[in-house]
């Protein structure tokens, strides 16, 4: 069977995603870069002083000493105020993130953690503080051009540049944080992340034959947690060297405990343990790296919280339904289910179970449909979304949509006693009540 369009997994993809889920890596690399930059700037300053002294340009050197002494006051102010500024800015930001997680869903905190502008801002702020401390150690009390050893001119200029960059990033960071508190940008970010996951998935056909009889199983070792991602490239290499087919037993997002089987081996013996090391990663929560259904889970969570009696915000639920329908429309004609990863010779080496079309539809609509009683804005948008999808999907995928549409009608008929109100609540409207 043709594997046209298949994308081979990238070896460093899990590591890159794990680092994006951390908040320490970027500042740490920033510290390393600051030390390197400071050493280079110190060498340049020393070389400039040596050159002027060799040329006996003492007047020019005296002017540089006067400028650096004036800049020292600014550098001292920056070093003393930057840490206070960092603490105030990020304290306010954490309050904003807490408010957003309370209004939408706690899973939006992940957006803040993975935000490039947040990490870049923190990195530049800390780098400016550290560089100013290092630069202060280079200032001398000697003012005689003939005896001075170091004039931190380049360092002072770099600190001023970093200060200007910090101010620009502060404006961008505040803007990004304010957007995190708005429903529209958050659901749009979740939808875009979901489409990135969809774009990374192998696009070859899914109707493959089975991997053959199962010959062995590999048990999970280590801590319990949610299956967050799998190093598919490493598993494919291990299966190819052993000339077997591996099958991932749990799905992405499943909770696994030590001793439960995670890999089934078909056609031979289990690959050596060192080849399977670091191939399956568990964590305390799900991520969107390889989890196709997690985006729908987040959108459904936001909609459910918006429909709760404590929040009562049906417009937010309608915004989530907009993105849910958009995502389902994008996967309407795509092959779903088990994903077959191939080696460089085109042979299937790893089978990874994935959600079917019916699974995605149930995840998208089931819980929301249970909570729409008394909210005609949401029922009208849900009816319009189901009707739109019924026009888009192939014939073999309409059954689940027809089921949800019929159950929605039954829910409205059971909970709305007035016939005119029922007719109004079941009228399809893409804006809810436009």
XYZ file of C-alpha atoms in Angstrom, residues 48-424:
377
model
C 40.901 49.515 23.284
C 42.683 50.866 26.386
C 45.946 49.194 25.353
C 45.686 50.626 21.828
C 45.071 54.202 23.047
C 47.910 53.989 25.558
C 50.262 52.655 22.910
C 49.288 55.508 20.588
C 49.630 57.932 23.544
C 46.101 59.219 22.883
C 45.630 60.165 26.526
C 43.111 62.912 25.848
C 40.787 60.526 24.016
C 41.301 57.920 26.724
C 40.471 60.492 29.389
C 37.195 61.265 27.635
C 36.346 57.570 27.571
C 37.110 57.311 31.303
C 34.799 60.248 32.019
C 32.037 58.693 29.898
C 32.393 55.309 31.617
C 32.220 56.963 35.053
C 28.985 58.677 34.054
C 27.648 55.374 32.719
C 28.592 53.687 35.994
C 25.828 55.612 37.753
C 23.288 54.284 35.262
C 24.631 50.745 35.522
C 24.461 50.866 39.306
C 20.846 52.027 39.147
C 19.965 49.275 36.679
C 21.539 46.530 38.777
C 19.735 47.643 41.938
C 16.328 48.143 40.316
C 16.152 45.270 37.830
C 15.460 42.454 40.313
C 12.726 44.497 41.992
C 11.254 45.204 38.574
C 11.369 41.498 37.664
C 9.625 40.509 40.886
C 6.818 43.054 40.484
C 6.208 42.285 36.795
C 6.030 38.518 37.163
C 4.011 38.673 40.375
C 1.340 40.652 38.539
C 1.583 38.230 35.615
C 1.064 35.193 37.818
C -2.055 36.809 39.262
C -3.326 37.366 35.716
C -2.606 33.744 34.797
C -4.411 32.546 37.920
C -7.454 34.627 36.973
C -7.415 33.210 33.443
C -7.158 29.636 34.707
C -10.066 30.230 37.073
C -12.282 31.754 34.389
C -11.395 29.344 31.568
C -9.560 26.165 32.569
C -6.387 25.397 34.560
C -4.876 23.967 31.393
C -4.392 27.476 29.955
C -1.411 27.842 32.315
C 0.417 25.657 29.827
C 0.084 28.447 27.256
C 1.903 30.820 29.609
C 4.629 28.287 30.366
C 5.251 27.606 26.663
C 5.006 31.270 25.650
C 8.158 32.364 23.848
C 7.658 36.020 24.745
C 7.389 35.129 28.467
C 10.623 33.155 28.409
C 12.433 35.726 26.280
C 11.343 38.558 28.575
C 12.467 36.751 31.730
C 15.740 35.766 30.066
C 16.560 39.318 28.936
C 15.585 40.806 32.306
C 17.811 38.384 34.220
C 20.600 38.743 31.663
C 20.518 42.533 32.035
C 20.741 42.205 35.811
C 23.614 39.720 35.677
C 25.521 41.653 33.022
C 25.250 44.856 35.060
C 26.749 43.088 38.082
C 29.602 41.724 36.006
C 30.213 45.116 34.437
C 30.415 46.828 37.861
C 33.331 44.550 38.722
C 35.233 45.969 35.731
C 35.096 49.620 36.842
C 38.266 51.036 38.393
C 38.805 53.920 40.772
C 41.902 54.934 38.789
C 41.282 57.991 36.599
C 44.821 58.558 35.241
C 44.838 57.587 31.512
C 48.478 56.449 31.815
C 47.801 53.999 34.639
C 44.285 52.790 33.986
C 43.960 49.126 32.969
C 40.309 48.720 32.043
C 37.630 51.147 30.888
C 34.325 49.236 30.484
C 33.097 51.263 27.532
C 31.772 48.368 25.437
C 30.185 46.815 28.511
C 28.391 50.045 29.375
C 27.050 50.389 25.848
C 25.843 46.786 25.877
C 24.003 47.342 29.151
C 22.229 50.357 27.685
C 21.236 48.274 24.660
C 19.968 45.473 26.892
C 18.015 47.991 28.949
C 16.291 49.311 25.810
C 15.528 45.750 24.724
C 14.096 45.003 28.175
C 11.716 47.951 27.918
C 10.507 46.843 24.485
C 10.005 43.282 25.670
C 8.145 44.544 28.716
C 5.552 46.203 26.482
C 5.234 43.073 24.331
C 5.015 40.858 27.410
C 2.228 42.892 28.998
C 0.315 42.795 25.722
C 0.693 39.010 25.470
C -0.360 38.515 29.093
C -3.473 40.630 28.612
C -4.387 38.522 25.593
C -4.111 35.433 27.762
C -6.978 36.818 29.866
C -9.262 37.081 26.808
C -11.331 34.138 25.631
C -10.878 34.672 21.898
C -7.054 34.609 21.790
C -6.946 31.615 24.148
C -9.281 29.409 22.124
C -7.532 30.550 18.945
C -4.174 29.516 20.418
C -5.557 26.103 21.393
C -6.955 25.631 17.889
C -3.661 26.618 16.233
C -1.718 24.247 18.480
C -4.153 21.457 17.596
C -3.618 22.085 13.896
C 0.148 21.895 14.431
C -0.315 18.460 15.981
C -2.441 17.497 13.008
C 0.246 18.727 10.628
C 2.917 16.601 12.328
C 0.909 13.401 12.105
C 1.794 10.844 9.419
C -0.567 11.424 6.506
C -0.316 8.018 4.828
C -3.203 5.534 4.662
C -4.372 3.903 7.894
C -6.054 0.806 6.502
C -2.986 -1.386 6.966
C -2.990 -5.082 7.727
C -2.381 -6.121 11.308
C 1.208 -6.350 12.584
C 0.981 -10.116 12.947
C 0.846 -12.330 16.023
C 1.999 -10.830 19.307
C 5.167 -12.473 20.646
C 6.041 -10.422 23.742
C 5.184 -7.360 25.803
C 7.216 -4.596 27.429
C 6.081 -3.392 30.856
C 6.221 0.188 32.018
C 8.987 0.987 34.482
C 9.387 4.157 36.480
C 6.837 6.530 37.888
C 3.124 6.535 37.173
C 1.731 9.313 35.029
C -0.021 10.398 31.896
C 1.502 9.217 28.622
C 2.583 12.552 27.152
C 4.693 11.588 24.151
C 6.658 8.799 22.508
C 10.032 8.992 20.819
C 8.790 7.402 17.608
C 12.115 7.761 15.793
C 13.943 5.810 18.496
C 11.257 3.106 18.595
C 11.334 2.742 14.819
C 15.124 2.308 14.904
C 14.885 -0.277 17.701
C 12.210 -2.243 15.849
C 14.192 -2.120 12.598
C 17.383 -3.431 14.223
C 15.424 -6.257 15.880
C 13.364 -6.842 12.689
C 10.052 -6.685 14.576
C 6.956 -4.516 14.694
C 6.190 -2.630 17.900
C 2.693 -1.590 18.918
C 2.023 1.087 21.514
C -0.716 -0.274 23.790
C -1.941 2.858 25.667
C -3.123 5.936 23.829
C -1.706 9.395 24.274
C -3.220 10.839 27.410
C -3.802 7.476 29.109
C -2.668 7.147 32.717
C -0.137 4.334 33.102
C 1.248 2.786 36.270
C 4.397 0.689 36.763
C 3.964 -2.890 35.670
C 1.322 -2.256 33.026
C 2.200 -3.181 29.414
C 3.085 -0.256 27.177
C 4.557 -1.973 24.104
C 3.574 -5.163 22.312
C 6.174 -6.918 20.161
C 5.078 -8.657 16.975
C 7.227 -11.035 14.983
C 10.224 -11.601 17.223
C 11.970 -10.959 20.518
C 11.929 -7.819 22.606
C 14.606 -5.284 21.606
C 17.413 -4.783 24.141
C 16.453 -2.543 27.101
C 19.008 0.163 26.235
C 17.350 0.659 22.839
C 13.945 1.193 24.464
C 15.242 3.582 27.102
C 13.740 7.101 26.997
C 11.225 6.097 24.335
C 8.035 6.483 26.408
C 7.584 9.643 28.469
C 5.003 10.121 31.219
C 4.182 13.298 33.083
C 1.653 14.730 35.498
C -0.536 16.168 32.732
C -1.264 15.846 29.039
C 0.400 17.941 26.352
C -0.434 18.773 22.749
C 2.830 17.474 21.340
C 1.424 14.188 19.990
C -2.037 14.142 21.582
C -4.546 14.893 18.827
C -7.555 14.874 21.165
C -6.125 17.158 23.861
C -7.037 20.342 22.003
C -10.682 19.257 21.852
C -10.473 18.336 25.543
C -9.378 21.875 26.430
C -12.038 23.516 24.272
C -14.725 21.304 25.788
C -13.485 22.129 29.307
C -13.717 25.869 28.649
C -17.210 25.463 27.198
C -18.360 23.341 30.156
C -17.091 25.877 32.666
C -18.794 28.659 30.732
C -22.089 26.717 30.833
C -21.892 26.053 34.570
C -24.388 27.866 36.796
C -21.580 29.669 38.624
C -20.234 31.261 35.421
C -23.229 31.265 33.034
C -21.366 32.580 29.979
C -22.938 30.959 26.890
C -21.082 33.291 24.493
C -17.788 31.716 25.563
C -19.261 28.289 24.904
C -20.258 29.450 21.407
C -16.683 30.607 20.751
C -15.420 27.182 21.775
C -17.947 25.487 19.495
C -16.705 27.623 16.609
C -13.199 26.173 17.032
C -14.483 22.664 17.681
C -16.421 22.686 14.413
C -13.378 24.138 12.642
C -11.156 21.316 13.897
C -13.640 18.549 13.070
C -14.118 19.996 9.602
C -10.349 19.879 9.091
C -10.143 16.169 9.985
C -13.404 15.200 8.273
C -11.668 13.605 5.282
C -8.412 12.576 6.954
C -7.545 8.997 7.912
C -7.822 8.480 11.651
C -7.238 5.613 14.029
C -4.007 3.622 14.221
C -0.901 5.411 12.922
C 1.747 3.312 11.155
C 5.300 4.623 11.420
C 7.763 3.328 8.826
C 11.509 2.951 8.614
C 13.633 4.286 5.777
C 12.820 1.210 3.681
C 9.093 1.880 3.910
C 8.306 -1.037 6.221
C 5.913 -0.514 9.123
C 7.843 -0.700 12.398
C 5.608 1.052 14.939
C 1.828 0.990 15.265
C 0.373 3.725 17.457
C -3.307 3.692 18.323
C -5.106 7.004 17.881
C -8.635 8.376 18.230
C -11.213 7.439 15.623
C -13.696 9.882 14.109
C -16.466 8.808 16.487
C -14.129 9.327 19.463
C -13.405 12.916 18.433
C -17.078 13.685 17.813
C -18.103 12.299 21.207
C -15.331 14.240 22.932
C -16.384 17.421 21.171
C -20.136 17.318 21.735
C -21.195 14.776 24.372
C -20.534 16.709 27.578
C -21.515 20.047 26.075
C -24.829 18.597 24.905
C -25.573 17.486 28.466
C -25.214 21.078 29.712
C -27.084 23.094 27.068
C -30.514 22.918 28.675
C -31.807 26.447 29.168
C -29.227 28.043 26.832
C -30.794 28.594 23.392
C -27.708 30.461 22.193
C -25.615 27.303 22.564
C -28.243 24.890 21.220
C -28.658 27.003 18.078
C -24.884 27.123 17.517
C -24.594 23.404 18.173
C -27.361 22.657 15.685
C -25.663 24.822 13.052
C -22.303 23.132 13.671
C -23.752 19.647 13.361
C -25.596 20.590 10.165
C -22.430 22.071 8.662
C -20.424 18.966 9.494
C -23.096 16.704 8.027
C -22.582 18.494 4.722
C -18.787 18.137 4.891
C -18.092 14.635 6.140
C -18.241 11.496 3.987
C -21.209 9.174 4.257
C -19.538 6.665 6.582
C -18.836 9.352 9.196
C -22.316 10.842 9.470
C -23.748 8.322 11.911
C -22.249 9.867 15.054
C -23.241 13.372 13.962
C -26.829 12.259 13.295
C -26.880 10.635 16.728
C -25.790 13.814 18.511
C -28.258 15.898 16.538
C -31.140 13.614 17.465
C -30.107 13.565 21.134
C -29.860 17.363 21.139
C -33.417 17.608 19.819
C -34.582 15.197 22.500
C -32.835 17.196 25.213
C -34.491 20.446 24.144
C -37.902 18.819 23.788
C -37.600 17.323 27.280
C -36.396 20.483 29.058
C -38.250 23.284 27.207
C -42.012 23.054 27.786
C -43.188 25.776 25.377
C -43.365 24.754 21.700
C -42.368 28.201 20.413
C -39.303 28.216 22.678
C -38.344 24.748 21.467
C -38.588 25.855 17.868
C -36.446 28.890 18.614
